[in-house]
JSON list of C-alpha atoms in Angstrom, two decimals:
[
{"chain": "A", "resi": 1, "resn": "MET", "atom": "CA", "xyz": [-17.23, -6.82, -6.19]},
{"chain": "A", "resi": 2, "resn": "PHE", "atom": "CA", "xyz": [-17.21, -2.85, -5.85]},
{"chain": "A", "resi": 3, "resn": "ALA", "atom": "CA", "xyz": [-14.67, -2.89, -3.53]},
{"chain": "A", "resi": 4, "resn": "LYS", "atom": "CA", "xyz": [-12.51, -5.21, -5.93]},
{"chain": "A", "resi": 5, "resn": "LYS", "atom": "CA", "xyz": [-13.17, -2.31, -8.84]},
{"chain": "A", "resi": 6, "resn": "ALA", "atom": "CA", "xyz": [-12.40, 0.57, -6.54]},
{"chain": "A", "resi": 7, "resn": "GLY", "atom": "CA", "xyz": [-9.30, -0.86, -5.81]},
{"chain": "A", "resi": 8, "resn": "ALA", "atom": "CA", "xyz": [-8.16, -1.87, -9.28]},
{"chain": "A", "resi": 9, "resn": "ASN", "atom": "CA", "xyz": [-9.43, 1.65, -9.96]},
{"chain": "A", "resi": 10, "resn": "PHE", "atom": "CA", "xyz": [-6.85, 3.23, -7.52]},
{"chain": "A", "resi": 11, "resn": "GLU", "atom": "CA", "xyz": [-4.28, 1.19, -8.94]},
{"chain": "A", "resi": 12, "resn": "ASP", "atom": "CA", "xyz": [-4.52, 2.27, -12.12]},
{"chain": "A", "resi": 13, "resn": "ARG", "atom": "CA", "xyz": [-4.58, 6.12, -10.95]},
{"chain": "A", "resi": 14, "resn": "PHE", "atom": "CA", "xyz": [-1.82, 5.37, -8.91]},
{"chain": "A", "resi": 15, "resn": "GLN", "atom": "CA", "xyz": [0.51, 3.71, -11.44]},
{"chain": "A", "resi": 16, "resn": "LYS", "atom": "CA", "xyz": [-0.15, 6.41, -14.10]},
{"chain": "A", "resi": 17, "resn": "TYR", "atom": "CA", "xyz": [0.52, 9.15, -11.07]},
{"chain": "A", "resi": 18, "resn": "CYS", "atom": "CA", "xyz": [3.79, 7.64, -10.61]},
{"chain": "A", "resi": 19, "resn": "TYR", "atom": "CA", "xyz": [4.91, 7.50, -13.82]},
{"chain": "A", "resi": 20, "resn": "HIS", "atom": "CA", "xyz": [4.15, 11.09, -14.76]},
{"chain": "A", "resi": 21, "resn": "ALA", "atom": "CA", "xyz": [5.34, 12.63, -11.25]},
{"chain": "A", "resi": 22, "resn": "GLN", "atom": "CA", "xyz": [8.60, 14.23, -10.77]},
{"chain": "A", "resi": 23, "resn": "ASN", "atom": "CA", "xyz": [11.48, 12.08, -9.15]},
{"chain": "A", "resi": 24, "resn": "VAL", "atom": "CA", "xyz": [8.68, 9.28, -8.56]},
{"chain": "A", "resi": 25, "resn": "SER", "atom": "CA", "xyz": [8.98, 5.99, -10.48]},
{"chain": "A", "resi": 26, "resn": "ALA", "atom": "CA", "xyz": [7.25, 2.57, -9.49]},
{"chain": "A", "resi": 27, "resn": "ILE", "atom": "CA", "xyz": [7.14, -0.92, -10.38]},
{"chain": "A", "resi": 28, "resn": "ARG", "atom": "CA", "xyz": [3.62, -3.40, -9.67]},
{"chain": "A", "resi": 29, "resn": "ILE", "atom": "CA", "xyz": [4.12, -6.26, -8.19]},
{"chain": "A", "resi": 30, "resn": "GLU", "atom": "CA", "xyz": [1.80, -8.44, -10.23]},
{"chain": "A", "resi": 31, "resn": "ASP", "atom": "CA", "xyz": [-0.65, -10.99, -8.53]},
{"chain": "A", "resi": 32, "resn": "GLY", "atom": "CA", "xyz": [0.78, -14.45, -9.00]},
{"chain": "A", "resi": 33, "resn": "CYS", "atom": "CA", "xyz": [-0.25, -17.82, -9.31]},
{"chain": "A", "resi": 34, "resn": "LYS", "atom": "CA", "xyz": [1.50, -21.74, -9.13]},
{"chain": "A", "resi": 35, "resn": "ARG", "atom": "CA", "xyz": [0.69, -24.82, -11.65]},
{"chain": "A", "resi": 36, "resn": "ILE", "atom": "CA", "xyz": [0.05, -27.56, -9.56]},
{"chain": "A", "resi": 37, "resn": "GLY", "atom": "CA", "xyz": [-0.92, -29.75, -12.72]},
{"chain": "A", "resi": 38, "resn": "ALA", "atom": "CA", "xyz": [-1.42, -29.67, -16.35]},
{"chain": "A", "resi": 39, "resn": "ASN", "atom": "CA", "xyz": [-4.13, -26.97, -16.08]},
{"chain": "A", "resi": 40, "resn": "ARG", "atom": "CA", "xyz": [-4.32, -26.90, -12.38]},
{"chain": "A", "resi": 41, "resn": "PHE", "atom": "CA", "xyz": [-3.05, -23.21, -10.84]},
{"chain": "A", "resi": 42, "resn": "ILE", "atom": "CA", "xyz": [-3.21, -21.75, -7.30]},
{"chain": "A", "resi": 43, "resn": "ALA", "atom": "CA", "xyz": [-2.81, -18.40, -6.70]},
{"chain": "A", "resi": 44, "resn": "GLN", "atom": "CA", "xyz": [0.14, -17.00, -4.70]},
{"chain": "A", "resi": 45, "resn": "ARG", "atom": "CA", "xyz": [0.25, -14.29, -2.19]},
{"chain": "A", "resi": 46, "resn": "GLN", "atom": "CA", "xyz": [2.35, -11.21, -3.08]},
{"chain": "A", "resi": 47, "resn": "PRO", "atom": "CA", "xyz": [4.10, -9.37, -0.14]},
{"chain": "A", "resi": 48, "resn": "PHE", "atom": "CA", "xyz": [3.45, -6.18, -1.32]},
{"chain": "A", "resi": 49, "resn": "ASP", "atom": "CA", "xyz": [1.40, -4.29, -4.26]},
{"chain": "A", "resi": 50, "resn": "TRP", "atom": "CA", "xyz": [4.38, -2.08, -5.31]},
{"chain": "A", "resi": 51, "resn": "ILE", "atom": "CA", "xyz": [7.97, -0.42, -5.14]},
{"chain": "A", "resi": 52, "resn": "VAL", "atom": "CA", "xyz": [8.07, 2.82, -5.25]},
{"chain": "A", "resi": 53, "resn": "PHE", "atom": "CA", "xyz": [10.97, 5.15, -6.06]},
{"chain": "A", "resi": 54, "resn": "TYR", "atom": "CA", "xyz": [11.31, 8.64, -4.63]},
{"chain": "A", "resi": 55, "resn": "GLU", "atom": "CA", "xyz": [14.33, 10.40, -5.66]},
{"chain": "A", "resi": 56, "resn": "ASP", "atom": "CA", "xyz": [17.34, 8.08, -4.37]},
{"chain": "A", "resi": 57, "resn": "LYS", "atom": "CA", "xyz": [14.85, 5.83, -1.91]},
{"chain": "A", "resi": 58, "resn": "ALA", "atom": "CA", "xyz": [13.05, 2.80, -2.22]},
{"chain": "A", "resi": 59, "resn": "ILE", "atom": "CA", "xyz": [9.07, 2.69, -0.76]},
{"chain": "A", "resi": 60, "resn": "PHE", "atom": "CA", "xyz": [7.88, -0.86, -0.37]},
{"chain": "A", "resi": 61, "resn": "CYS", "atom": "CA", "xyz": [4.19, -0.43, -0.06]},
{"chain": "A", "resi": 62, "resn": "ASP", "atom": "CA", "xyz": [0.59, -2.01, -0.48]},
{"chain": "A", "resi": 63, "resn": "THR", "atom": "CA", "xyz": [-2.04, 0.01, -1.45]},
{"chain": "A", "resi": 64, "resn": "LYS", "atom": "CA", "xyz": [-5.95, 0.32, 0.02]},
{"chain": "A", "resi": 65, "resn": "THR", "atom": "CA", "xyz": [-8.79, 2.29, -0.76]},
{"chain": "A", "resi": 66, "resn": "THR", "atom": "CA", "xyz": [-11.95, 2.66, 1.35]},
{"chain": "A", "resi": 67, "resn": "LEU", "atom": "CA", "xyz": [-15.22, 4.84, 1.63]},
{"chain": "A", "resi": 68, "resn": "GLU", "atom": "CA", "xyz": [-15.01, 4.89, 4.81]},
{"chain": "A", "resi": 69, "resn": "GLY", "atom": "CA", "xyz": [-13.06, 6.72, 7.48]},
{"chain": "A", "resi": 70, "resn": "SER", "atom": "CA", "xyz": [-11.21, 3.14, 8.65]},
{"chain": "A", "resi": 71, "resn": "TYR", "atom": "CA", "xyz": [-9.79, 0.62, 7.03]},
{"chain": "A", "resi": 72, "resn": "SER", "atom": "CA", "xyz": [-10.39, -3.05, 8.42]},
{"chain": "A", "resi": 73, "resn": "LEU", "atom": "CA", "xyz": [-7.64, -5.34, 7.90]},
{"chain": "A", "resi": 74, "resn": "ASN", "atom": "CA", "xyz": [-7.64, -9.10, 6.77]},
{"chain": "A", "resi": 75, "resn": "MET", "atom": "CA", "xyz": [-5.37, -10.27, 9.54]},
{"chain": "A", "resi": 76, "resn": "GLU", "atom": "CA", "xyz": [-4.56, -13.51, 7.59]},
{"chain": "A", "resi": 77, "resn": "LYS", "atom": "CA", "xyz": [-3.31, -11.41, 4.69]},
{"chain": "A", "resi": 78, "resn": "ILE", "atom": "CA", "xyz": [-1.95, -8.90, 7.36]},
{"chain": "A", "resi": 79, "resn": "ASP", "atom": "CA", "xyz": [0.44, -11.03, 9.06]},
{"chain": "A", "resi": 80, "resn": "PHE", "atom": "CA", "xyz": [2.17, -12.37, 5.94]},
{"chain": "A", "resi": 81, "resn": "GLN", "atom": "CA", "xyz": [2.33, -8.82, 4.58]},
{"chain": "A", "resi": 82, "resn": "MET", "atom": "CA", "xyz": [3.91, -7.60, 8.11]},
{"chain": "A", "resi": 83, "resn": "ARG", "atom": "CA", "xyz": [6.55, -10.70, 8.16]},
{"chain": "A", "resi": 84, "resn": "ASN", "atom": "CA", "xyz": [7.48, -8.96, 4.83]},
{"chain": "A", "resi": 85, "resn": "PHE", "atom": "CA", "xyz": [7.45, -5.72, 5.75]},
{"chain": "A", "resi": 86, "resn": "LYS", "atom": "CA", "xyz": [10.02, -6.70, 8.58]},
{"chain": "A", "resi": 87, "resn": "ILE", "atom": "CA", "xyz": [12.54, -8.11, 6.02]},
{"chain": "A", "resi": 88, "resn": "VAL", "atom": "CA", "xyz": [12.12, -4.87, 3.91]},
{"chain": "A", "resi": 89, "resn": "VAL", "atom": "CA", "xyz": [13.03, -2.76, 7.29]},
{"chain": "A", "resi": 90, "resn": "SER", "atom": "CA", "xyz": [15.60, -4.93, 8.39]},
{"chain": "A", "resi": 91, "resn": "HIS", "atom": "CA", "xyz": [17.42, -3.76, 5.29]},
{"chain": "A", "resi": 92, "resn": "ASN", "atom": "CA", "xyz": [17.00, -0.02, 5.67]},
{"chain": "A", "resi": 93, "resn": "HIS", "atom": "CA", "xyz": [14.07, 0.22, 3.52]},
{"chain": "A", "resi": 94, "resn": "VAL", "atom": "CA", "xyz": [10.51, 2.20, 4.03]},
{"chain": "A", "resi": 95, "resn": "ALA", "atom": "CA", "xyz": [7.59, -0.32, 3.93]},
{"chain": "A", "resi": 96, "resn": "GLY", "atom": "CA", "xyz": [4.16, 0.09, 4.70]},
{"chain": "A", "resi": 97, "resn": "TYR", "atom": "CA", "xyz": [0.33, 0.51, 3.52]},
{"chain": "A", "resi": 98, "resn": "LEU", "atom": "CA", "xyz": [-0.75, 3.49, 1.44]},
{"chain": "A", "resi": 99, "resn": "VAL", "atom": "CA", "xyz": [-4.65, 3.90, 2.23]},
{"chain": "A", "resi": 100, "resn": "GLU", "atom": "CA", "xyz": [-6.61, 6.19, 0.07]},
{"chain": "A", "resi": 101, "resn": "PHE", "atom": "CA", "xyz": [-9.54, 7.20, 1.72]},
{"chain": "A", "resi": 102, "resn": "ARG", "atom": "CA", "xyz": [-12.09, 8.21, -0.88]},
{"chain": "A", "resi": 103, "resn": "GLU", "atom": "CA", "xyz": [-14.94, 10.20, 0.88]},
{"chain": "A", "resi": 104, "resn": "ALA", "atom": "CA", "xyz": [-12.29, 12.67, 2.33]},
{"chain": "A", "resi": 105, "resn": "GLY", "atom": "CA", "xyz": [-10.24, 12.50, -0.86]},
{"chain": "A", "resi": 106, "resn": "GLU", "atom": "CA", "xyz": [-6.92, 11.89, 0.77]},
{"chain": "A", "resi": 107, "resn": "PHE", "atom": "CA", "xyz": [-4.18, 9.66, 0.87]},
{"chain": "A", "resi": 108, "resn": "ARG", "atom": "CA", "xyz": [-2.48, 8.28, 4.11]},
{"chain": "A", "resi": 109, "resn": "TRP", "atom": "CA", "xyz": [0.66, 6.76, 5.03]},
{"chain": "A", "resi": 110, "resn": "TYR", "atom": "CA", "xyz": [0.77, 3.90, 7.57]},
{"chain": "A", "resi": 111, "resn": "SER", "atom": "CA", "xyz": [4.57, 2.95, 8.12]},
{"chain": "A", "resi": 112, "resn": "TYR", "atom": "CA", "xyz": [5.38, -0.68, 9.09]},
{"chain": "A", "resi": 113, "resn": "GLU", "atom": "CA", "xyz": [6.34, 0.59, 12.78]},
{"chain": "A", "resi": 114, "resn": "ARG", "atom": "CA", "xyz": [2.97, 2.41, 12.67]},
{"chain": "A", "resi": 115, "resn": "LEU", "atom": "CA", "xyz": [1.14, -0.80, 11.91]},
{"chain": "A", "resi": 116, "resn": "ILE", "atom": "CA", "xyz": [2.75, -2.43, 14.70]},
{"chain": "A", "resi": 117, "resn": "GLU", "atom": "CA", "xyz": [1.51, -0.17, 17.27]},
{"chain": "A", "resi": 118, "resn": "ILE", "atom": "CA", "xyz": [-2.25, 0.10, 15.46]},
{"chain": "A", "resi": 119, "resn": "LEU", "atom": "CA", "xyz": [-2.42, -3.50, 15.82]},
{"chain": "A", "resi": 120, "resn": "LYS", "atom": "CA", "xyz": [-1.97, -3.82, 19.62]},
{"chain": "A", "resi": 121, "resn": "GLU", "atom": "CA", "xyz": [-4.83, -1.99, 20.01]},
{"chain": "A", "resi": 122, "resn": "ARG", "atom": "CA", "xyz": [-7.13, -2.92, 16.98]},
{"chain": "A", "resi": 123, "resn": "LYS", "atom": "CA", "xyz": [-7.65, -4.74, 13.58]},
{"chain": "A", "resi": 124, "resn": "SER", "atom": "CA", "xyz": [-8.64, -1.33, 11.81]},
{"chain": "A", "resi": 125, "resn": "LEU", "atom": "CA", "xyz": [-6.76, 1.84, 10.08]},
{"chain": "A", "resi": 126, "resn": "LYS", "atom": "CA", "xyz": [-8.59, 5.23, 10.87]},
{"chain": "A", "resi": 127, "resn": "LYS", "atom": "CA", "xyz": [-7.87, 7.79, 9.00]},
{"chain": "A", "resi": 128, "resn": "GLU", "atom": "CA", "xyz": [-6.21, 10.21, 11.48]},
{"chain": "A", "resi": 129, "resn": "ASP", "atom": "CA", "xyz": [-3.88, 7.42, 12.67]},
{"chain": "A", "resi": 130, "resn": "GLY", "atom": "CA", "xyz": [-2.13, 7.95, 9.09]},
{"chain": "A", "resi": 131, "resn": "LEU", "atom": "CA", "xyz": [0.12, 10.50, 7.68]},
{"chain": "A", "resi": 132, "resn": "LEU", "atom": "CA", "xyz": [-1.57, 12.57, 5.57]},
{"chain": "A", "resi": 133, "resn": "LEU", "atom": "CA", "xyz": [1.05, 12.75, 2.06]},
{"chain": "A", "resi": 134, "resn": "GLY", "atom": "CA", "xyz": [-1.62, 13.89, -0.23]},
{"chain": "A", "resi": 135, "resn": "HIS", "atom": "CA", "xyz": [-5.07, 14.20, -1.77]},
{"chain": "A", "resi": 136, "resn": "THR", "atom": "CA", "xyz": [-6.91, 12.49, -4.67]},
{"chain": "A", "resi": 137, "resn": "PHE", "atom": "CA", "xyz": [-8.57, 15.03, -7.04]},
{"chain": "A", "resi": 138, "resn": "PRO", "atom": "CA", "xyz": [-6.25, 16.25, -8.47]},
{"chain": "A", "resi": 139, "resn": "MET", "atom": "CA", "xyz": [-4.13, 13.45, -7.51]},
{"chain": "A", "resi": 140, "resn": "LYS", "atom": "CA", "xyz": [-0.76, 14.40, -5.50]},
{"chain": "A", "resi": 141, "resn": "ILE", "atom": "CA", "xyz": [1.18, 12.36, -3.25]},
{"chain": "A", "resi": 142, "resn": "ASP", "atom": "CA", "xyz": [4.11, 13.63, -1.55]},
{"chain": "A", "resi": 143, "resn": "PHE", "atom": "CA", "xyz": [6.01, 10.79, -1.11]},
{"chain": "A", "resi": 144, "resn": "GLY", "atom": "CA", "xyz": [9.04, 13.22, 0.49]},
{"chain": "A", "resi": 145, "resn": "LEU", "atom": "CA", "xyz": [6.97, 13.48, 3.28]},
{"chain": "A", "resi": 146, "resn": "ILE", "atom": "CA", "xyz": [7.74, 9.75, 4.61]},
{"chain": "A", "resi": 147, "resn": "PHE", "atom": "CA", "xyz": [11.21, 10.46, 5.05]},
{"chain": "A", "resi": 148, "resn": "VAL", "atom": "CA", "xyz": [10.81, 13.76, 7.18]}
]
C-alpha cells in the first residue's frame, strides 16, 4: 500500500513540476477500464503513464519510484510496455522509464534501448545504470539530457 501512495505522490509532484517548468508540458495517460456488463468493469492496462513534451520533442514514459538503490520489474507489465515503447521508437520518438530513487534524491532515465540491454542480464533497474536527469528536492529534471 505504501508503494502505491509513494507512486501517486511522485506522479502528483511530477505533474506540477511539468506544469511550471520552462519548455516542458505533460499529458497524463489515466488508468482506464472496460465495461463488461451492466455494472461490471475490468481494469485496462495503459502503455505508459505520460507523454512529456520538451521543446519540440515528445517523450513517452512510464514513471516509477523506489526507496531502494534498484527497482524490480514486473515482467508481465514490462512485456506489454516494451511492445508499446517499440512502436513509439519506430516512429522516431523517445520512450522509456523515469525512475525516482527517493533515498538518493535522484531521477534516472532508462531509454527503451537501455531497457533491452538491462533485461538481457537481470530483472531490475540499478540506479547506476540510468542516466541522471536531476534531483528530487528541489525538483529539477533536465529532459534535454535525453537528447544529447
